[in-house]
Coordinates of C-alpha atoms in Angstrom, one line a residue:
X104 CA 14.9 23.5 26.6
X105 CA 17.5 25.2 24.5
X106 CA 14.9 27.1 22.5
X107 CA 16.5 30.0 20.5
X108 CA 14.5 32.9 19.3
X109 CA 15.2 34.8 16.1
X110 CA 16.9 37.6 17.9
X111 CA 19.0 35.2 20.0
X112 CA 20.2 33.4 17.0
X113 CA 21.2 36.6 15.4
X114 CA 18.5 36.4 12.7
X115 CA 16.9 39.6 13.9
X116 CA 13.4 39.9 12.4
X117 CA 14.0 37.2 9.8
X118 CA 11.0 34.8 9.6
X119 CA 11.6 31.3 11.0
X120 CA 8.0 30.2 11.5
X121 CA 5.9 28.0 9.2
X122 CA 2.4 29.1 8.3
X123 CA 0.4 28.0 11.4
X124 CA -3.0 26.4 11.1
X125 CA -2.9 26.7 7.3
X126 CA -3.8 23.1 6.3
X127 CA -6.5 20.8 7.5
X128 CA -6.9 17.0 8.0
X129 CA -7.9 16.4 4.4
X130 CA -4.9 18.3 3.1
X131 CA -2.6 16.1 5.1
X132 CA -4.2 12.9 3.8
X133 CA -3.9 14.2 0.2
X134 CA -0.3 15.0 0.5
X135 CA 0.8 11.8 2.2
X136 CA -1.2 9.8 -0.4
X137 CA 0.3 11.8 -3.2
X138 CA 3.8 10.8 -1.9
X139 CA 2.7 7.2 -2.3
X140 CA 2.0 7.8 -6.0
X141 CA -0.8 5.2 -6.5
X142 CA -0.5 5.1 -10.3
X143 CA 3.3 4.7 -10.1
X144 CA 2.9 1.8 -7.7
X145 CA 0.2 0.2 -9.9
X146 CA 2.1 0.7 -13.2
X147 CA 5.6 -0.2 -12.0
X148 CA 6.1 -1.7 -8.5
X149 CA 3.2 -4.2 -8.4
X150 CA 4.1 -5.8 -11.8
X151 CA 7.7 -6.1 -10.7
X152 CA 6.7 -7.7 -7.5
X153 CA 4.5 -10.2 -9.4
X154 CA 7.3 -11.0 -11.8
X155 CA 10.4 -11.1 -9.5
X156 CA 9.1 -10.6 -5.9
X157 CA 6.1 -12.0 -4.2
X158 CA 4.6 -13.6 -7.4
X159 CA 1.0 -14.7 -7.0
X160 CA 1.2 -13.6 -3.3
X161 CA 1.7 -9.9 -4.2
X162 CA -1.7 -8.9 -2.9
X163 CA -1.1 -10.8 0.3
X164 CA 2.3 -9.1 0.7
X165 CA 0.7 -5.7 0.4
X166 CA -2.0 -6.7 3.0
X167 CA 0.7 -7.9 5.4
X168 CA 2.7 -4.7 4.9
X169 CA -0.5 -2.8 5.7
X170 CA -0.8 -4.7 9.0
X171 CA 2.9 -4.1 9.9
X172 CA 2.6 -0.3 9.2
X173 CA -0.6 0.0 11.1
X174 CA 1.1 -1.6 14.2
X175 CA 4.0 0.9 13.7
X176 CA 1.5 3.7 13.4
X177 CA 0.1 3.0 16.9
X178 CA 3.2 4.2 18.7
X179 CA 3.9 6.8 16.0
X180 CA 0.5 8.3 16.6
X181 CA 1.0 8.4 20.4
X182 CA 4.1 10.5 19.9
X183 CA 2.4 12.7 17.4
X184 CA -0.3 13.5 20.0
X185 CA 2.3 14.9 22.3
X186 CA 5.0 16.3 20.0
X187 CA 4.3 18.6 17.1
X188 CA 7.4 19.3 14.9
X189 CA 8.4 19.6 11.3
X190 CA 11.3 17.3 12.3
X191 CA 9.0 14.3 12.9
X192 CA 11.2 11.2 13.1
X193 CA 14.2 13.3 14.0
X194 CA 12.4 15.1 16.9
X195 CA 10.6 12.0 18.1
X196 CA 13.9 10.1 18.3
X197 CA 15.7 13.0 20.1
X198 CA 12.9 13.1 22.6
X199 CA 12.8 9.3 23.1
X200 CA 16.4 8.2 22.7
X201 CA 18.4 11.3 23.5
X202 CA 19.9 14.0 21.4
X203 CA 22.8 12.0 19.9
X204 CA 20.5 9.2 18.6
X205 CA 18.0 11.9 17.5
X206 CA 20.6 13.6 15.3
X207 CA 21.7 10.3 13.9
X208 CA 18.1 9.6 12.9
X209 CA 17.8 13.1 11.5
X210 CA 20.8 12.7 9.3
X211 CA 19.7 9.4 8.0
X212 CA 16.1 10.4 7.2
X213 CA 17.3 13.7 5.6
X214 CA 19.6 11.8 3.3
X215 CA 16.9 9.3 2.4
X216 CA 14.2 11.8 1.6
X217 CA 16.6 14.1 -0.3
X218 CA 17.6 11.2 -2.5
X219 CA 14.0 9.9 -2.9
X220 CA 13.1 13.1 -4.7
X221 CA 16.0 12.6 -7.1
X222 CA 15.2 8.9 -7.6
X223 CA 11.5 9.5 -8.4
X224 CA 12.2 12.4 -10.7
X225 CA 14.2 9.9 -12.8
X226 CA 11.0 8.1 -13.5
X227 CA 9.3 11.4 -14.2
X228 CA 12.0 12.2 -16.8
X229 CA 11.8 8.8 -18.4
X230 CA 8.0 8.8 -18.9
X231 CA 7.9 12.5 -19.6
X232 CA 10.4 12.2 -22.4
X233 CA 8.5 9.3 -23.9
X234 CA 5.2 11.2 -23.6
X235 CA 6.6 14.2 -25.4
X236 CA 8.0 12.0 -28.1
X237 CA 4.9 9.9 -28.7
X238 CA 2.1 12.5 -28.4
X239 CA 3.9 15.7 -29.4
X240 CA 6.8 14.6 -31.6
X241 CA 9.3 16.3 -29.4
X242 CA 12.7 14.6 -28.7
X243 CA 13.8 15.8 -25.2
X244 CA 16.4 13.8 -23.2
X245 CA 15.0 12.4 -19.9
X246 CA 17.4 14.4 -17.8
X247 CA 16.2 17.8 -19.1
X248 CA 12.7 16.7 -18.3
X249 CA 13.8 15.7 -14.8
X250 CA 15.6 18.9 -14.2
X251 CA 12.7 21.1 -15.5
X252 CA 10.5 19.2 -13.1
X253 CA 12.7 19.9 -10.1
X254 CA 12.8 23.6 -11.0
X255 CA 9.0 23.6 -11.2
X256 CA 8.8 21.9 -7.8
X257 CA 11.0 24.6 -6.2
X258 CA 8.8 27.4 -7.7
X259 CA 5.6 25.8 -6.4
X260 CA 7.0 25.1 -3.0
X261 CA 8.1 28.8 -2.7
X262 CA 4.5 29.7 -2.2
X263 CA 2.1 28.8 0.6
X264 CA 1.7 25.1 1.6
X265 CA -2.0 25.3 0.7
X266 CA -1.0 25.9 -3.0
X267 CA 1.1 22.7 -2.8
X268 CA -1.8 20.8 -1.2
X269 CA -4.3 21.9 -3.9
X270 CA -2.0 20.8 -6.8
X271 CA -1.2 17.4 -5.2
X272 CA -4.9 16.9 -4.4
X273 CA -6.0 17.4 -8.0
X274 CA -3.2 15.1 -9.4
X275 CA -4.0 12.4 -6.8
X276 CA -7.7 12.4 -7.4
X277 CA -7.1 11.8 -11.2
X278 CA -4.6 9.0 -10.5
X279 CA -6.8 7.2 -8.0
X280 CA -9.9 7.4 -10.2
X281 CA -8.1 6.0 -13.3
X282 CA -6.4 3.1 -11.4
X283 CA -9.7 2.2 -9.7
X284 CA -11.6 2.1 -13.0
X285 CA -9.0 -0.2 -14.5
X286 CA -8.8 -2.4 -11.4
X287 CA -12.6 -2.7 -10.9
X288 CA -13.2 -3.4 -14.6
X289 CA -10.6 -6.2 -14.5
X290 CA -11.9 -7.8 -11.4
X291 CA -15.6 -7.6 -12.5
X292 CA -14.7 -9.1 -15.9
X293 CA -13.0 -12.1 -14.2
X294 CA -9.8 -11.7 -16.2
X295 CA -8.6 -14.8 -18.1
X296 CA -9.5 -17.4 -15.4
X297 CA -12.0 -15.8 -13.0
X298 CA -11.4 -14.8 -9.4
X299 CA -8.1 -15.8 -7.7
X300 CA -8.7 -16.4 -4.0
X301 CA -5.3 -18.3 -3.8
X302 CA -3.7 -14.8 -4.1
X303 CA -4.3 -14.6 -0.3
X304 CA -3.0 -18.1 0.5
X305 CA 0.2 -17.8 2.6
X306 CA 1.4 -20.9 0.9
X307 CA 2.0 -18.9 -2.2
X308 CA 4.9 -17.2 -0.5
X309 CA 6.7 -20.5 -0.7
X310 CA 6.5 -20.5 -4.5
X311 CA 7.3 -16.8 -4.9
X312 CA 10.5 -15.8 -6.8
X313 CA 11.8 -13.7 -3.9
X314 CA 9.6 -12.7 -1.0
X315 CA 12.2 -10.2 0.2
X316 CA 11.9 -8.3 -3.0
X317 CA 8.1 -8.3 -2.7
X318 CA 8.3 -6.8 0.8
X319 CA 10.9 -4.3 -0.3
X320 CA 8.6 -3.1 -3.1
X321 CA 5.6 -3.0 -0.7
X322 CA 7.4 -0.9 1.9
X323 CA 8.9 1.3 -0.9
X324 CA 5.3 2.0 -2.0
X325 CA 4.4 3.5 1.4
X326 CA 7.6 5.5 2.1
X327 CA 6.6 9.1 3.0
X328 CA 3.5 8.4 5.1
X329 CA 5.1 10.3 8.0
X330 CA 4.3 13.3 6.0
X331 CA 1.4 13.5 8.4
X332 CA 3.7 14.5 11.2
X333 CA 6.0 16.7 9.1
X334 CA 3.1 19.1 8.5
X335 CA 2.1 19.1 12.1
X336 CA 3.2 22.6 12.7
X337 CA 1.2 23.9 9.8
X338 CA -1.9 21.9 10.7
X339 CA -5.1 22.9 12.5
X340 CA -5.5 20.8 15.7
X341 CA -2.4 18.7 15.0
X342 CA -2.8 16.5 18.1
X343 CA -6.0 15.1 16.6
X344 CA -5.5 15.6 12.9
X345 CA -2.0 14.0 12.6
X346 CA -2.7 10.7 14.3
X347 CA -6.1 10.4 12.5
X348 CA -4.5 11.2 9.1
X349 CA -1.8 8.7 9.7
X350 CA -4.2 5.8 10.4
X351 CA -6.4 6.7 7.5
X352 CA -3.5 7.2 5.0
X353 CA -1.9 3.8 5.9
X354 CA -5.2 1.9 5.9
X355 CA -6.7 3.4 2.7
X356 CA -3.4 3.0 0.8
X357 CA -3.2 -0.6 2.1
X358 CA -6.7 -1.5 0.9
X359 CA -6.1 0.3 -2.4
X360 CA -2.7 -1.4 -3.1
X361 CA -4.0 -4.8 -2.0
X362 CA -7.1 -4.5 -4.3
X363 CA -5.0 -3.3 -7.3
X364 CA -2.5 -6.1 -6.8
X365 CA -5.4 -8.6 -6.7
X366 CA -6.8 -7.1 -9.8
X367 CA -3.4 -7.5 -11.5
X368 CA -3.5 -11.2 -10.5
X369 CA -7.0 -11.7 -11.8
X370 CA -6.0 -10.0 -15.1
X371 CA -3.9 -13.0 -16.4
X372 CA -4.7 -15.6 -13.8
X373 CA -2.0 -18.2 -13.3
X374 CA 0.0 -16.6 -16.1
X375 CA 0.2 -13.2 -14.3
X376 CA 3.9 -13.5 -13.0
X377 CA 5.1 -14.5 -16.5
X378 CA 3.1 -11.7 -18.2
X379 CA 4.3 -9.2 -15.6
X380 CA 7.9 -10.2 -16.4
X381 CA 7.3 -9.6 -20.1
X382 CA 5.2 -6.5 -19.9
X383 CA 6.6 -4.8 -16.7
X384 CA 5.7 -1.1 -17.0
X385 CA 3.0 -1.9 -19.6
X386 CA 1.2 -4.5 -17.5
X387 CA -1.7 -2.3 -16.3
X388 CA -1.8 -0.4 -19.6
X389 CA -2.6 -3.7 -21.3
X390 CA -5.3 -4.4 -18.8
X391 CA -6.7 -1.0 -19.4
X392 CA -6.8 -1.8 -23.2
X393 CA -8.5 -5.1 -22.5
X394 CA -11.1 -4.1 -20.0
X395 CA -11.8 -0.4 -20.4
X396 CA -12.3 2.2 -23.1
X397 CA -9.5 3.1 -25.6
X398 CA -9.0 6.6 -24.2
X399 CA -8.0 5.2 -20.8
X400 CA -4.6 4.2 -22.0
X401 CA -3.9 7.7 -23.4
X402 CA -5.1 9.2 -20.1
X403 CA -2.8 6.8 -18.2
X404 CA 0.1 7.9 -20.4
X405 CA -0.3 11.5 -19.1
X406 CA -1.3 10.6 -15.5
X407 CA 1.7 8.3 -14.9
X408 CA 3.9 11.3 -15.7
X409 CA 1.9 13.5 -13.3
X410 CA 2.0 10.7 -10.7
X411 CA 5.8 10.6 -10.8
X412 CA 5.8 14.4 -10.5
X413 CA 3.4 14.4 -7.5
X414 CA 5.4 11.8 -5.8
X415 CA 8.8 13.5 -6.3
X416 CA 7.2 16.8 -5.3
X417 CA 5.9 15.4 -2.1
X418 CA 9.3 14.1 -1.1
X419 CA 10.9 17.4 -2.2
X420 CA 8.6 19.1 0.4
X421 CA 9.5 16.4 3.0
X422 CA 13.2 16.8 2.6
X423 CA 12.9 20.6 2.6
X424 CA 11.2 20.5 6.0
X425 CA 13.9 18.3 7.4
X426 CA 16.5 20.7 6.1
X427 CA 14.4 23.5 7.6
X428 CA 14.1 21.8 11.0
X429 CA 17.8 21.0 11.3
X430 CA 18.7 24.6 10.2
X431 CA 16.2 26.1 12.7
X432 CA 17.9 24.0 15.4
X433 CA 21.3 25.4 14.4
X434 CA 22.6 21.9 13.5
X435 CA 22.9 22.8 9.8
X436 CA 23.4 26.5 8.7
X437 CA 20.7 28.6 10.2
X438 CA 19.8 30.1 6.9
X439 CA 18.0 26.8 6.2
X440 CA 15.7 27.5 9.0
X441 CA 14.4 30.7 7.5
X442 CA 10.9 31.0 6.0
X443 CA 9.4 33.4 3.5
X444 CA 8.1 36.6 5.1
X445 CA 4.8 36.4 3.3
X446 CA 4.2 32.8 2.4
X447 CA 5.9 31.3 5.5
X448 CA 7.4 28.5 3.2
X449 CA 10.8 27.1 4.0
X450 CA 12.0 28.6 0.7
X451 CA 15.8 28.5 1.4
X452 CA 15.6 24.8 2.4
X453 CA 13.5 24.1 -0.7
X454 CA 16.1 25.7 -2.9
X455 CA 18.9 23.7 -1.4
X456 CA 16.9 20.5 -1.8
X457 CA 16.2 21.2 -5.4
X458 CA 19.9 21.9 -6.0
X459 CA 20.9 18.6 -4.5
X460 CA 18.4 16.7 -6.5
X461 CA 19.4 18.4 -9.8
X462 CA 23.1 17.6 -9.0
X463 CA 22.2 14.0 -8.4
X464 CA 20.3 13.8 -11.7
X465 CA 23.2 15.5 -13.5
X466 CA 25.7 13.0 -12.1
X467 CA 23.7 10.0 -13.3
X468 CA 23.1 11.6 -16.7
X469 CA 26.8 12.4 -17.2
X470 CA 27.6 8.9 -16.2
X471 CA 25.3 7.6 -18.9
X472 CA 23.0 5.9 -16.4
X473 CA 19.5 4.6 -17.2
X474 CA 16.8 6.7 -15.4
X475 CA 14.8 3.6 -14.4
X476 CA 17.4 0.9 -14.0
X477 CA 19.9 3.0 -12.1
X478 CA 18.5 6.3 -10.8
X479 CA 15.1 5.0 -10.0
X480 CA 16.3 1.6 -8.7
X481 CA 19.6 2.0 -7.0
X482 CA 18.7 5.1 -5.0
X483 CA 15.4 3.7 -3.8
X484 CA 17.3 0.7 -2.4
X485 CA 19.3 3.1 -0.3
X486 CA 16.3 5.2 0.6
X487 CA 14.2 2.2 1.7
X488 CA 16.9 0.7 3.9
X489 CA 17.5 4.1 5.5
X490 CA 13.8 4.7 6.2
X491 CA 13.3 1.2 7.6
X492 CA 16.2 1.7 9.9
X493 CA 14.7 5.1 11.0
X494 CA 11.3 3.5 11.6
X495 CA 13.0 0.7 13.6
X496 CA 14.7 3.4 15.8
X497 CA 11.5 5.4 16.2
X498 CA 9.8 2.3 17.6
X499 CA 12.5 2.2 20.2
X500 CA 12.1 5.9 20.7
X501 CA 8.4 5.5 21.5
X502 CA 9.3 2.9 24.1
X503 CA 12.0 5.1 25.6
X504 CA 9.8 8.2 25.7
X505 CA 7.0 6.5 27.5
X506 CA 9.3 4.6 29.9
X507 CA 10.3 8.1 31.1
X508 CA 6.9 9.8 31.2
X509 CA 5.1 6.7 32.5
X510 CA 2.1 4.6 31.5
X511 CA -1.2 4.3 33.4
X512 CA -3.7 2.0 31.7
X513 CA -3.5 -1.3 29.9
X514 CA -4.2 0.5 26.7
X515 CA -1.1 2.7 27.3
X516 CA 1.1 -0.4 27.6
X517 CA -0.4 -1.9 24.5
X518 CA 0.0 1.3 22.4
X519 CA 3.4 2.4 23.7
X520 CA 5.2 -0.8 24.5
X521 CA 3.7 -3.9 22.8
X522 CA 2.9 -2.2 19.5
X523 CA 6.4 -0.6 19.1
X524 CA 8.1 -3.9 20.0
X525 CA 6.1 -5.7 17.3
X526 CA 6.8 -2.9 14.9
X527 CA 10.5 -3.0 15.6
X528 CA 10.7 -6.7 15.0
X529 CA 8.8 -6.4 11.7
X530 CA 11.0 -3.5 10.5
X531 CA 14.1 -5.5 11.5
X532 CA 12.9 -8.6 9.5
X533 CA 12.2 -6.5 6.4
X534 CA 15.7 -4.9 6.7
X535 CA 17.2 -8.4 6.8
X536 CA 15.2 -9.4 3.7
X537 CA 16.3 -6.3 1.9
X538 CA 20.0 -6.6 2.6
X539 CA 19.9 -10.3 1.8
X540 CA 18.6 -9.5 -1.7
X541 CA 20.7 -6.5 -2.7
X542 CA 22.4 -8.2 -5.6
X543 CA 19.0 -9.3 -7.0
X544 CA 17.6 -5.8 -6.7
X545 CA 20.6 -4.3 -8.4
X546 CA 20.3 -6.7 -11.3
X547 CA 23.7 -8.1 -10.7
X548 CA 26.7 -8.1 -8.4
X549 CA 27.2 -4.4 -8.3
X550 CA 29.7 -3.1 -5.7
X551 CA 28.1 0.3 -5.4
X552 CA 24.8 -1.3 -4.4
X553 CA 26.4 -4.0 -2.2
X554 CA 27.9 -1.1 -0.1
X555 CA 24.5 0.6 0.5
X556 CA 24.2 -0.7 4.1
X557 CA 27.7 0.8 4.7
X558 CA 26.5 4.2 3.4
X559 CA 23.5 4.2 5.7
X560 CA 25.7 3.1 8.7
X561 CA 28.2 5.9 8.0
X562 CA 25.5 8.6 7.8
X563 CA 24.0 7.3 11.1
X564 CA 27.3 7.2 12.9
X565 CA 28.3 10.6 11.5
X566 CA 25.1 12.2 13.0
X567 CA 25.7 10.5 16.4
X568 CA 29.4 11.6 16.6
X569 CA 28.5 15.1 15.5
X570 CA 26.1 15.3 18.4
X571 CA 28.7 14.1 20.8
X572 CA 31.2 16.7 19.4
X573 CA 28.6 19.4 19.9
X574 CA 27.9 18.3 23.4
X575 CA 31.5 18.9 24.4
X576 CA 32.4 21.9 22.1
X577 CA 29.1 23.8 21.8
X578 CA 26.6 22.9 24.6
X579 CA 24.2 25.6 23.5
X580 CA 23.8 24.2 20.0
X581 CA 23.7 20.7 21.4
X582 CA 20.8 21.7 23.5
X583 CA 18.7 22.6 20.4
X584 CA 18.9 19.1 18.9
X585 CA 15.3 17.9 18.6
X586 CA 14.0 21.0 20.3
X587 CA 10.4 22.1 20.2
X588 CA 9.8 25.5 18.8
X589 CA 6.2 26.3 19.6
X590 CA 5.9 28.2 22.9
X591 CA 2.6 26.5 23.6
X592 CA 4.2 23.1 23.0
X593 CA 7.2 23.9 25.1
X594 CA 5.1 23.9 28.3
X595 CA 4.9 20.6 30.2
X596 CA 2.2 18.5 28.6
X597 CA -0.3 17.1 31.1
X598 CA -2.7 14.6 29.7
X599 CA -6.0 14.1 31.6
X600 CA -5.1 10.5 32.4
X601 CA -1.8 11.6 33.9
X602 CA -3.5 14.3 35.9
X603 CA -5.8 11.8 37.4
X604 CA -2.9 9.5 38.4
X605 CA -0.7 12.3 39.6
X606 CA 1.9 11.8 36.9
X607 CA 3.1 14.7 34.8
X608 CA 4.2 14.3 31.3
X609 CA 7.4 16.2 30.5
X610 CA 9.6 16.4 27.4
X611 CA 13.1 16.8 28.8
X612 CA 15.8 14.8 27.0
X613 CA 19.3 13.9 28.2

């Protein structure tokens, strides 16, 4: 299997293990939901979709995206039941499509998650700077707020993962409570024209400004839900907890987003798209003023900042674990695969990720970029396209993996063939819509944005070619690509249904 121990790798007694069984099912759900940043989605992405994306069909678009991601999650969950790794998409792809494709996926998702942290922290800097100015009379440039936030993320991630989970859990609970209060108050009040059942009429897609933009924003709202698998190595009973957490996270976020988008439509009735275009980031703040108590808006001013922080922090942890996984496999410098002796956190990888994000923020700041228009818009386009491509390939990996190990029942065929095929087609369709609307998303014919598909392709090809080079020049390192590092998990997995049919489930990859 190519497994390399600490002594074999020359690391001696250096710690390379994460803190096993340290987090539970609830912690996973909290962290993946924090990555979705409910208040950020409500205050920013839903109004933009109403104004320039799915229009009156925004709630329907979120409902449709929920269905697509639930279908994708079926195959994803089947893989998570059998493979537990901090590498998640990277490891799944290596096991299902072979090592070269696995490393290609690993490079793409690492680049995406690394840049998502930088992109989201741009919003944190923008709103944090405004908050300091309005409520405390302090004039602090957005980039210093962003950089301070990234340093704080590294400090927190240096300690045990349970510390991270508690912080994200508290921030998330406050976010969800505030958004629900505003949404419920708006719906129960009937807004300006009463309830809006036409918001769920597919015919509204035909009148939408740009359906592709609506789906882009919806998928962007979910990016990071594979956090469930990333924390598998640190989870109690990962074979049960990870799949269950994935389904619950996707479904609860979907219901939440759909309801909040519907509340936004009820707020101004037929005039909602026009009002959203005028108010944009103030849309739900105005609804809060109109339908709740006065202090809610002030509370939202603070929580939108904490929401951006929680979201950026969650992706900081995601990217850190991908750096850690690739470092542990020896694909990237092995120092990245080290963990803290006491806390068992991937502290080296976390430091590298924080440095990369700080550098990205500095480059945008020096170039005079706007933190929302450029940093928090252009980078998410790249990240979303990259993650959609990865999810498309993971669907194929599920099919390839179970083609090799075999299927027994009709349910097996539905979960590991039919569902991944539907998921792959859906991911491909959304990728097409995204690429077809690049200029619109960028706010103009911007060459650096038009070349985003090329950037993603170059990264994917680089990973694939690097794997081929390793295969010929360093077979031992090549053998570690997508490896499984838990001795218990390295044994051949024999599921009860396979035992009964005489089929054994192995994990060897070409």
